[in-house]
Amino acid sequence: MGLCRRRWRVLGFALGVLFFILIIHIHVPKAQKDVTDDDIMIPLKSRHKNQEEYIDKRGIHVVVGHYLGDEVPGKTTPNLTHELLNSNGYSPQPHAGEMGNPVQIPAWEAARMQQLYHINKFNLLASDRISVNRSLPDVRKKQCQGKDYQVDRLPSTSIIIVFHNEAWSTLLRTVHSVINRSPRRLLKEIIMVDDASERDFLKKPLEDYVAKLSVPVRVIRSDVRTGLIRARLLGAQVAQGDTLTFLDAHCEATTGWLEPLLSGIAEDRTRVVCPIIDIINDDNFQYVRSFELHWGAFNWNLHFRWYALGHREVDQRKKDTTKAYRTPAMAGGLFSIEKDFFYQIGSYDRNMDVWGGENLEMSFRVWMCGGSVEIAPCSHVGHVFRKSSPYTFPGKGGVGSILYRNLARVATVWLDDWADFYFKMNPEADRVRDEVNVRERLVLRNRMQCQDFQWYLDNVWPEHFLPTKDRFFGKIRHEQKGGCLQKPGIIGTASQPTGPTVIKDCVIEAFQPQLFVFTKKGYIMTDESVCLDAPDASSSKDPQVRIMACNELPRQKWTYDEPSKQIRHVQSGLCLDLPSQTHPDTLSLQLCDSTLRSQRWIFEDVKWSRNQ
Ligand code: LR7
Ligand code: MN
């Protein structure tokens, strides 16, 4: 018993420190008047420890932040008295944060700022100084600003905001930004769902406050902590609008945000439409416009990620930058959906707890069962991205076990053969696999006669980097050295998915950095959409082989010659070889010579599903 308890604690702690992923910060320059985001390149320093950085297809430096689950409860929230937690510190200062500008806290207040930071895991002191009605720049492109959305023909919407212990200033700024920047006739109501918050100011004071607003606002409450998924279902249940628009409790809507979302639905009721999610800086609340060059997808661990847009979407955007484009997955917090369609397509899996996975569940379900998920580039909404989670994950095992349970449900219901792959890559999820009961969701999938996951990969996300039956999947071993090709970065620490290509001792089968797919088109890809690349193959006498973001350029194409065991770089005709003397840290390309043992590679299949 005691041992068992201790193991849970150790595990809980390990999982706390172990990052599960959430946010992608795309670093962009300060919001500007007329932004052409198709050609920005940003120098970038990583400010935080738990981040990955890489250069994407267009040379854009992307920083991936990790979600640090709750560390040991109590220890991370120093000196937070009951009184402090329950006091509403909102006290706007003239001009603070106006036009989306950052708020600087003077040095003498640093201690208080740090103390308050722990309550919501963002700079609460800064947020409390900014008006709930603060102004923001119009971050839309010119083409968007000039567009007529024929508001009279658009369906109405119920805004649904679920929250658990949210700060007053961020919560009410969300509400006010919606009221201030939406055509009144489109706003049926705002529904605020309190997921068992403990703060006094979120009780009667909140109800009294919202009663005076110019739009009907309902506050509904769950007495028990039910999690964001069931909380949203509670909100949807009472909604009276034609459509539902979900928002996190720390957002700021910008001018013209709503029309593109609802107009997408007006054109086709089976669309689920998301805005571009801009960044509200968690340290100073600066509003930072983000790119329109990414779509949402996921990695081998079913963690949501932003990746560079697929080709079809890039082409479409060349014709019309205002048009919504398809995305394989949505981030989850911000989207509009027709109310009847929401229910028709199976609303949410109400057996998913607290946080995580529901965004992929809905994305797969909508795509595979006849709808689509899109991003409307003319709609911009800011969201406070945090580096860690402020609230508890109730129950045994905390954040990790809840998330793995949710994702095990997603995988079991929607992923077909790729469920085996997910569980193989994620032993923690495999351990709870048998505990989840998804019968109802399988019945739903069957009843709606949804497409299978193969269809989803082929049609919705052809750029994916998962194994398939017509791709090699496994290890690439160097015959002479015996070691395996490895993507840089060690799993479980902050890693950089771009960098040198190395050979390391081959380790356990499911060690992700040593697993690659080799596609029919000739790309050697691995998790996080990175590819074996030779960026200077055409310019250098001594080309280096690197692991870089997949870009579908010819220089990332390879062929394998079975008899000689050589891996040939298509563009240069050179062969993959051990490091040269000038660049000893990464593999090189050399003139092909079938007598050289240093050019022999063995592809070792790894079984990724029971059927493959
Ligand atoms: O138990 C809970 N009960 C709640 O009501 C836990 C959370 N919540 C509320 C919470 O107060 C907040 O308003 O649910 C909302 C989302 O929780 P966050 O803000 O902690 O989530 P997030 O922004 O870190 O996470 C993203 O992924 C989640 C997975 O379950 C949800 O889909 C979030 O809505 C989603 N947020 C976004 O998509 C915003 C953009 C992030 C990106 C990329
Ligand atoms: Mn959020």
XYZ file of C-alpha atoms and ligand atoms in Angstrom:
656
model
C 0.000 0.000 0.000
C 2.594 2.500 1.170
C 4.841 1.571 -1.691
C 2.019 1.901 -4.088
C 1.236 5.373 -2.798
C 4.811 6.394 -3.083
C 4.959 5.134 -6.606
C 2.009 7.272 -7.481
C 3.653 10.261 -5.980
C 6.886 9.643 -7.802
C 5.003 9.013 -10.979
C 2.901 12.100 -10.441
C 5.995 14.131 -9.968
C 7.721 12.614 -12.965
C 4.713 13.381 -15.080
C 4.557 16.846 -13.681
C 8.023 17.543 -14.838
C 7.533 15.599 -18.000
C 6.161 18.009 -20.456
C 3.101 17.476 -22.356
C 2.726 19.737 -25.132
C 0.444 22.440 -25.843
C 1.408 25.652 -27.216
C 3.218 26.862 -30.135
C 4.573 30.282 -29.942
C 5.180 31.628 -33.311
C 7.381 34.562 -32.773
C 6.302 37.502 -34.764
C 7.114 41.122 -34.712
C 4.820 43.512 -32.938
C 1.411 43.978 -34.433
C 1.734 46.192 -37.460
C -0.649 48.152 -39.601
C -0.470 46.310 -42.844
C 0.992 42.936 -42.476
C 2.215 40.772 -45.250
C 3.024 37.694 -43.332
C 4.018 35.614 -46.279
C 7.632 36.537 -46.080
C 8.630 37.287 -42.539
C 11.752 35.784 -41.059
C 12.419 36.176 -37.426
C 15.588 35.928 -35.428
C 14.764 34.260 -32.233
C 16.082 33.604 -28.810
C 14.504 30.996 -26.651
C 13.471 32.539 -23.388
C 12.204 29.460 -21.709
C 13.807 26.192 -20.932
C 11.133 23.850 -22.059
C 10.939 24.798 -25.656
C 11.801 23.357 -28.976
C 12.690 25.470 -31.909
C 12.850 24.740 -35.542
C 12.824 26.432 -38.897
C 9.747 25.674 -40.886
C 9.207 25.292 -44.619
C 9.427 28.976 -45.286
C 12.420 29.495 -43.065
C 10.270 30.626 -40.192
C 11.597 29.929 -36.776
C 8.960 28.179 -34.739
C 9.163 27.773 -31.001
C 7.205 25.012 -29.412
C 6.420 25.546 -25.766
C 5.748 22.632 -23.486
C 2.972 22.428 -21.053
C 4.411 21.724 -17.650
C 1.604 19.993 -15.842
C 0.971 20.765 -12.245
C 4.163 20.357 -10.369
C 3.845 19.049 -6.843
C 0.724 20.820 -5.579
C 1.336 23.348 -2.889
C 4.995 23.725 -3.617
C 4.528 25.865 -6.684
C 2.041 28.228 -5.135
C 4.039 29.940 -2.419
C 2.318 32.212 0.088
C -0.982 32.293 -1.682
C -3.407 32.947 1.093
C -7.091 32.286 0.882
C -7.566 36.019 1.032
C -5.264 36.751 -1.838
C -6.811 34.085 -4.031
C -10.265 35.422 -3.391
C -9.585 39.067 -3.944
C -10.247 40.643 -7.276
C -7.249 42.812 -8.035
C -8.637 44.420 -11.168
C -7.587 48.083 -11.136
C -7.122 49.473 -14.625
C -4.587 52.223 -15.133
C -5.008 54.888 -17.786
C -3.593 53.774 -21.156
C -2.104 50.547 -19.840
C -2.005 47.936 -22.585
C -4.043 50.075 -24.987
C -3.665 49.167 -28.664
C -2.383 45.810 -27.529
C 0.775 47.265 -26.078
C 2.738 45.440 -23.385
C 2.531 46.442 -19.742
C 5.812 46.793 -17.895
C 5.771 46.241 -14.165
C 8.309 48.451 -12.373
C 11.135 46.712 -10.563
C 9.908 47.613 -7.118
C 6.778 45.571 -7.729
C 8.565 42.499 -9.015
C 8.062 40.462 -5.864
C 4.316 40.995 -5.868
C 4.171 40.339 -9.582
C 5.928 37.008 -9.126
C 3.683 36.032 -6.293
C 0.524 36.794 -8.249
C 1.896 35.037 -11.317
C 1.333 31.671 -9.693
C -2.402 32.116 -9.313
C -3.169 31.866 -13.020
C 0.288 31.164 -14.443
C 0.295 34.466 -16.259
C 1.199 37.983 -15.193
C -1.950 38.743 -13.263
C -0.613 42.072 -12.004
C -0.150 43.237 -15.598
C -3.522 41.916 -16.699
C -5.275 43.634 -13.799
C -3.905 46.989 -14.933
C -5.366 46.713 -18.409
C -8.930 47.805 -18.997
C -11.446 45.085 -19.779
C -12.308 47.341 -22.708
C -8.781 47.854 -23.974
C -8.283 48.788 -27.595
C -6.483 46.546 -30.069
C -5.090 47.184 -33.516
C -7.030 45.900 -36.496
C -4.617 43.110 -37.394
C -6.497 41.909 -40.458
C -5.083 42.093 -43.922
C -6.354 44.861 -46.181
C -8.268 42.383 -48.324
C -10.097 41.195 -45.227
C -10.929 44.679 -44.042
C -12.633 45.475 -47.315
C -14.760 42.379 -47.459
C -18.566 42.532 -47.175
C -19.856 39.588 -45.167
C -23.519 40.474 -45.575
C -24.174 40.445 -41.865
C -27.940 40.386 -42.396
C -27.698 36.936 -43.855
C -25.482 35.430 -41.212
C -26.782 33.069 -38.521
C -26.773 34.180 -34.890
C -24.400 32.700 -32.356
C -24.225 31.808 -28.689
C -20.794 32.474 -27.252
C -19.791 29.764 -24.795
C -16.973 30.449 -22.357
C -16.074 27.779 -19.832
C -13.802 28.650 -16.930
C -12.255 27.284 -13.794
C -10.748 29.818 -11.387
C -10.095 32.330 -14.161
C -8.930 35.840 -13.240
C -11.556 38.585 -13.361
C -9.610 40.793 -15.742
C -8.929 38.134 -18.381
C -12.411 36.645 -18.126
C -14.211 39.954 -18.448
C -11.852 41.193 -21.139
C -12.928 38.153 -23.130
C -16.585 39.085 -22.617
C -16.131 42.770 -23.382
C -14.006 42.181 -26.446
C -16.800 40.015 -27.834
C -19.482 42.595 -27.074
C -17.393 45.492 -28.363
C -16.338 43.855 -31.599
C -19.291 41.804 -32.782
C -22.325 42.999 -34.753
C -25.047 43.101 -32.109
C -27.558 41.212 -34.204
C -25.248 38.227 -34.505
C -24.835 37.877 -30.749
C -27.701 35.872 -29.361
C -26.155 35.613 -25.914
C -23.029 34.873 -23.962
C -23.034 31.741 -21.848
C -20.437 31.530 -19.112
C -20.000 28.087 -17.652
C -18.322 28.037 -14.267
C -16.599 24.719 -13.755
C -16.703 24.705 -9.949
C -14.489 27.729 -9.437
C -13.500 28.497 -5.869
C -13.058 32.254 -6.097
C -15.533 34.503 -4.299
C -15.461 37.150 -7.016
C -16.653 34.623 -9.590
C -19.864 34.009 -7.650
C -22.426 36.740 -7.019
C -20.172 39.651 -8.017
C -19.843 38.117 -11.469
C -23.575 37.632 -11.849
C -24.301 41.184 -10.744
C -21.733 42.557 -13.133
C -22.813 40.710 -16.260
C -26.482 41.482 -15.595
C -25.738 45.069 -16.570
C -24.137 44.328 -19.906
C -25.798 45.158 -23.211
C -25.929 41.545 -24.360
C -27.737 38.789 -22.453
C -25.150 36.913 -20.412
C -25.988 33.738 -18.543
C -23.780 32.282 -15.871
C -24.343 28.594 -15.341
C -22.461 26.565 -12.799
C -21.289 23.066 -12.270
C -21.112 22.233 -8.570
C -18.470 19.603 -9.136
C -15.343 19.975 -11.201
C -16.465 18.468 -14.444
C -13.696 19.408 -16.840
C -13.806 21.654 -19.871
C -15.405 19.069 -22.154
C -18.529 18.433 -20.105
C -18.629 22.108 -19.116
C -18.920 23.028 -22.799
C -21.695 20.481 -23.183
C -23.539 22.167 -20.321
C -23.243 25.473 -22.128
C -24.328 24.081 -25.480
C -27.400 22.543 -23.883
C -28.910 25.900 -22.993
C -27.756 27.798 -26.076
C -30.406 29.493 -28.193
C -28.351 30.762 -31.108
C -28.224 29.176 -34.563
C -24.548 28.503 -34.028
C -22.206 27.943 -31.090
C -18.959 29.861 -30.717
C -16.561 28.518 -28.119
C -13.844 30.651 -26.553
C -11.308 30.083 -23.789
C -11.722 32.343 -20.764
C -8.641 34.473 -21.559
C -9.182 35.645 -25.109
C -9.541 38.987 -26.846
C -11.537 39.207 -30.034
C -10.401 41.751 -32.602
C -12.352 43.802 -35.116
C -14.279 41.713 -37.591
C -13.510 38.425 -35.887
C -17.008 36.955 -35.927
C -18.257 37.551 -39.476
C -15.765 35.244 -41.228
C -16.541 32.420 -38.806
C -20.290 32.643 -39.286
C -20.085 33.298 -42.999
C -18.166 30.059 -43.421
C -21.015 28.239 -41.724
C -23.633 30.136 -43.731
C -22.027 28.807 -46.911
C -21.843 25.259 -45.625
C -23.341 24.143 -42.343
C -20.961 21.193 -42.022
C -17.971 23.461 -41.523
C -16.295 23.962 -38.192
C -14.543 27.300 -38.476
C -11.642 28.554 -36.350
C -10.047 31.998 -36.193
C -6.351 32.673 -36.465
C -5.187 32.476 -32.872
C -2.973 35.426 -32.027
C -0.745 35.502 -28.992
C -1.405 37.481 -25.856
C 1.921 37.405 -24.113
C 1.638 35.788 -20.699
C 4.356 38.022 -19.230
C 3.240 41.466 -20.384
C -0.094 40.980 -22.178
C 1.163 42.391 -25.431
C -1.081 41.430 -28.333
C 1.082 39.716 -30.930
C -0.302 38.938 -34.354
C 0.517 35.458 -35.551
C 0.956 33.975 -38.990
C -1.608 32.702 -41.391
C 0.825 30.177 -42.784
C 0.167 27.301 -40.460
C -2.437 24.686 -39.972
C -3.111 22.411 -37.060
C -2.143 18.763 -36.895
C -0.514 16.448 -34.350
C 2.618 14.451 -33.665
C 3.226 10.767 -32.893
C 2.129 11.392 -29.321
C -1.168 12.959 -30.409
C -0.032 16.340 -29.222
C -1.508 19.208 -31.160
C 0.985 21.094 -33.318
C 1.111 23.878 -35.843
C 2.900 22.899 -39.051
C 3.483 24.707 -42.301
C 0.449 24.691 -44.586
C -0.037 21.928 -47.094
C 0.483 22.597 -50.766
C -3.136 22.722 -51.807
C -3.782 25.332 -49.170
C -0.749 27.398 -50.142
C -1.980 27.371 -53.739
C -5.454 28.364 -52.697
C -4.100 31.254 -50.671
C -2.231 32.532 -53.703
C -5.599 32.996 -55.379
C -7.512 34.398 -52.428
C -5.932 35.166 -49.070
C -9.274 35.894 -47.450
C -10.761 32.480 -48.007
C -10.925 29.935 -45.203
C -8.516 27.060 -45.632
C -8.793 23.481 -44.463
C -6.865 22.261 -41.482
C -6.319 18.645 -40.388
C -7.001 19.584 -36.763
C -8.042 22.484 -34.600
C -6.415 23.819 -31.463
C -9.667 23.249 -29.638
C -10.546 26.372 -27.717
C -11.802 28.765 -30.351
C -14.299 27.788 -33.032
C -17.810 28.199 -34.378
C -20.117 25.374 -35.331
C -23.757 25.212 -36.312
C -25.725 24.112 -33.277
C -27.710 21.338 -34.950
C -24.612 20.099 -36.706
C -22.768 20.034 -33.382
C -25.266 17.490 -32.092
C -25.726 15.674 -35.373
C -22.000 14.983 -35.536
C -21.799 13.716 -31.941
C -21.067 16.877 -29.861
C -18.236 15.758 -27.579
C -17.141 12.530 -25.946
C -18.559 13.219 -22.484
C -16.307 10.630 -20.928
C -13.266 12.763 -21.511
C -12.064 14.467 -18.350
C -10.721 17.894 -17.431
C -8.415 18.819 -20.286
C -6.915 17.494 -23.473
C -7.609 15.437 -26.561
C -11.119 16.702 -27.265
C -9.795 18.940 -30.026
C -8.361 15.997 -31.962
C -11.415 13.881 -31.210
C -13.646 16.526 -32.719
C -11.326 17.152 -35.660
C -11.177 13.466 -36.625
C -14.897 13.011 -36.119
C -15.882 16.063 -38.141
C -13.570 15.238 -41.018
C -14.236 11.519 -41.119
C -18.003 11.820 -40.737
C -18.759 14.334 -43.435
C -17.783 17.799 -42.230
C -14.667 19.914 -42.454
C -12.466 21.937 -40.139
C -11.242 25.261 -41.431
C -9.297 28.331 -40.431
C -10.738 31.688 -41.458
C -7.687 33.900 -41.951
C -9.691 37.117 -41.686
C -10.761 36.286 -38.153
C -8.171 37.050 -35.476
C -8.634 36.288 -31.790
C -5.929 36.592 -29.159
C -5.350 33.947 -26.515
C -3.096 34.001 -23.451
C -0.640 31.162 -23.996
C 0.790 29.848 -20.775
C 3.850 27.789 -20.014
C 2.193 25.707 -17.367
C -1.225 24.847 -16.101
C -2.627 26.809 -13.151
C -5.221 24.361 -11.966
C -5.358 20.898 -10.464
C -6.004 17.730 -12.383
C -8.122 15.857 -9.887
C -7.832 12.123 -9.342
C -5.145 9.507 -9.226
C -2.158 10.152 -11.390
C -3.010 13.797 -12.031
C -2.461 15.431 -15.351
C -0.647 12.555 -16.997
C -3.184 9.874 -16.385
C -6.104 12.106 -17.357
C -4.491 13.144 -20.592
C -3.427 9.607 -21.512
C -6.900 8.324 -20.760
C -8.451 10.977 -22.999
C -5.991 10.267 -25.772
C -6.459 6.516 -25.396
C -10.142 7.134 -26.091
C -9.367 9.202 -29.163
C -6.960 6.606 -30.511
C -9.229 3.646 -29.851
C -12.253 5.212 -31.496
C -10.757 6.993 -34.490
C -7.272 5.805 -35.372
C -7.864 2.235 -36.648
C -4.455 0.639 -37.312
C -2.720 3.790 -36.104
C -4.091 3.218 -32.595
C -1.539 0.397 -32.279
C 1.113 2.822 -33.431
C 0.057 5.450 -30.892
C 0.066 2.938 -28.041
C 3.418 1.587 -29.117
C 4.893 5.076 -29.116
C 3.186 5.952 -25.824
C 3.487 3.144 -23.275
C 1.856 5.343 -20.617
C -1.289 5.457 -22.716
C -1.010 1.751 -23.437
C -1.231 1.081 -19.717
C -4.677 2.671 -19.487
C -5.853 1.371 -22.853
C -7.965 -1.415 -21.399
C -9.517 0.802 -18.760
C -11.361 3.054 -21.160
C -14.772 2.094 -22.428
C -15.541 3.662 -25.772
C -18.404 1.462 -26.908
C -20.844 4.365 -27.279
C -18.443 6.317 -29.427
C -17.803 3.330 -31.663
C -21.547 2.918 -32.087
C -21.719 6.579 -33.085
C -18.926 6.204 -35.608
C -20.630 3.174 -37.036
C -24.039 4.788 -37.168
C -22.692 7.800 -39.058
C -20.814 5.498 -41.433
C -17.699 7.571 -41.121
C -14.648 7.269 -43.328
C -11.644 5.446 -41.926
C -8.386 6.944 -40.738
C -6.599 5.917 -43.921
C -9.037 8.152 -45.797
C -8.321 10.978 -43.386
C -4.570 10.719 -43.922
C -4.887 10.439 -47.696
C -7.395 13.225 -48.174
C -7.076 15.634 -45.310
C -3.399 15.411 -44.368
C -1.376 13.911 -47.202
C 1.742 15.677 -45.854
C 1.641 13.596 -42.659
C 4.685 11.764 -41.251
C 2.997 8.685 -39.868
C 3.819 5.187 -41.071
C 1.522 3.705 -43.718
C 1.353 0.328 -45.388
C 3.221 1.555 -48.456
C 6.015 3.263 -46.526
C 9.049 1.837 -44.822
C 8.904 2.383 -41.052
C 11.735 1.506 -38.754
C 15.416 1.986 -38.053
C 18.146 2.922 -40.475
C 21.303 1.137 -39.414
C 24.855 1.822 -40.525
C 26.293 -1.557 -41.487
C 29.876 -0.851 -40.519
C 29.277 1.082 -37.296
C 26.245 -0.909 -36.226
C 24.570 2.247 -34.942
C 21.284 3.797 -35.963
C 20.409 7.054 -37.625
C 19.122 9.397 -34.969
C 17.314 12.688 -34.998
C 19.042 15.230 -32.747
C 17.738 15.859 -29.265
C 17.146 13.348 -26.559
C 13.638 12.350 -25.862
C 12.290 13.715 -22.619
C 14.344 16.872 -22.579
C 13.988 20.090 -24.436
C 15.056 19.015 -27.879
C 15.764 20.755 -31.077
C 14.257 18.941 -34.014
C 16.637 20.529 -36.395
C 20.300 19.909 -36.508
C 22.987 17.380 -37.240
C 22.278 13.841 -38.356
C 24.100 11.381 -36.183
C 24.572 7.674 -35.697
C 24.017 6.434 -32.164
C 23.838 3.005 -30.542
C 20.579 1.417 -31.540
C 18.302 1.276 -28.518
C 14.893 -0.139 -27.676
C 12.517 -0.616 -30.526
C 10.119 2.215 -29.698
C 12.796 4.860 -29.202
C 11.262 7.607 -31.288
C 14.371 9.529 -32.380
C 15.606 6.411 -34.191
C 12.390 5.725 -36.061
C 11.901 6.986 -39.575
C 9.458 6.601 -42.412
C 10.671 6.431 -45.987
C 7.883 7.593 -48.271
C 7.047 6.583 -51.799
C 8.038 10.067 -52.921
C 11.509 9.581 -51.460
C 11.333 11.573 -48.262
C 12.975 10.190 -45.129
C 10.780 11.705 -42.459
C 10.280 11.413 -38.769
C 8.119 12.789 -35.981
C 7.375 16.517 -35.883
C 7.522 16.815 -39.653
C 11.287 16.805 -39.967
C 13.163 15.260 -42.875
C 16.622 14.118 -43.864
C 17.934 17.076 -45.811
C 21.071 18.260 -47.582
C 20.563 22.019 -47.620
C 23.941 22.879 -49.155
C 24.144 19.944 -51.565
C 24.205 22.159 -54.632
C 26.560 24.819 -53.308
C 29.126 23.062 -51.155
C 32.015 20.779 -52.046
C 31.485 19.010 -48.768
C 27.720 18.856 -48.250
C 26.369 18.165 -44.803
C 23.318 16.065 -44.129
C 20.933 17.645 -41.652
C 17.547 16.964 -40.130
C 15.287 19.843 -41.061
C 11.627 20.740 -41.370
C 10.103 18.842 -44.273
C 9.633 21.153 -47.226
C 8.954 18.822 -50.168
C 11.860 20.386 -52.032
C 13.838 18.094 -54.337
C 16.844 18.328 -52.050
C 14.981 16.210 -49.480
C 14.522 13.283 -51.876
C 16.425 10.050 -51.501
C 16.485 6.614 -53.108
C 17.727 3.347 -51.699
C 19.710 0.940 -53.822
C 19.063 -2.460 -52.342
C 22.060 -4.344 -53.818
C 24.701 -1.772 -52.873
C 22.810 -0.657 -49.725
C 23.478 2.949 -50.641
C 21.149 5.829 -49.838
C 21.419 8.216 -52.748
C 20.617 11.923 -52.624
C 18.546 12.371 -55.777
C 19.408 15.962 -56.613
C 23.189 15.663 -56.318
C 23.585 11.973 -57.101
C 25.827 11.700 -54.043
C 25.584 9.030 -51.372
C 24.922 9.180 -47.633
C 28.194 8.639 -45.830
C 29.870 9.060 -42.437
C 30.912 12.576 -41.372
C 33.685 14.261 -43.301
C 36.738 15.680 -41.544
C 35.597 19.253 -41.928
C 32.166 18.604 -40.360
C 32.729 15.759 -37.929
C 29.394 16.259 -36.150
C 27.015 15.354 -38.945
C 26.706 12.834 -41.774
C 27.944 13.860 -45.183
C 27.323 13.276 -48.876
C 30.151 11.696 -50.857
C 30.707 10.395 -54.374
C 28.944 7.084 -54.594
C 31.300 4.147 -54.422
C 29.771 0.750 -53.840
C 33.040 -0.619 -52.472
C 32.924 1.797 -49.531
C 31.598 0.169 -46.392
C 30.861 3.599 -44.961
C 28.065 4.003 -47.530
C 26.113 0.878 -46.591
C 22.818 1.257 -44.772
C 20.299 -1.299 -43.635
C 16.593 -0.565 -43.359
C 15.150 -2.516 -40.431
C 11.368 -2.703 -40.339
C 9.621 -2.041 -37.081
C 6.108 -3.385 -36.797
C 3.761 -0.515 -36.017
C 0.376 -2.160 -36.015
C -0.949 -5.691 -35.683
C -2.088 -5.527 -39.302
C 1.059 -4.169 -40.893
O -11.173 21.526 -15.632
C -11.170 22.489 -16.371
N -12.320 23.205 -16.514
C -12.400 24.309 -17.308
O -13.468 24.931 -17.403
C -10.041 22.917 -17.107
C -10.125 24.032 -17.902
N -11.276 24.737 -18.001
C -11.381 25.911 -18.854
C -10.289 26.941 -18.651
O -10.630 27.860 -17.649
C -10.205 27.585 -20.019
O -11.134 28.607 -20.187
O -11.207 25.450 -20.165
C -10.563 26.432 -20.955
C -9.326 25.839 -21.617
O -8.353 25.532 -20.659
P -6.863 26.102 -20.803
O -6.887 27.525 -21.135
O -6.103 25.668 -19.609
O -6.435 25.268 -22.053
P -5.255 25.631 -23.100
O -5.466 26.937 -23.711
O -4.034 25.386 -22.379
O -5.515 24.422 -24.123
C -6.009 24.180 -25.424
O -6.248 22.772 -25.416
C -7.296 22.370 -24.566
C -7.329 20.881 -24.662
O -8.313 20.353 -23.894
C -8.593 23.025 -24.955
O -9.017 22.605 -26.217
C -8.393 24.519 -24.939
O -9.588 25.151 -25.323
C -7.286 24.856 -25.880
N -7.028 26.258 -26.058
C -6.903 26.763 -27.317
O -7.147 26.134 -28.309
C -6.403 28.161 -27.406
C -5.269 28.209 -28.354
C -4.185 27.267 -27.910
C -3.392 26.775 -29.018
C -2.714 26.326 -29.903
Mn -6.424 28.654 -22.878
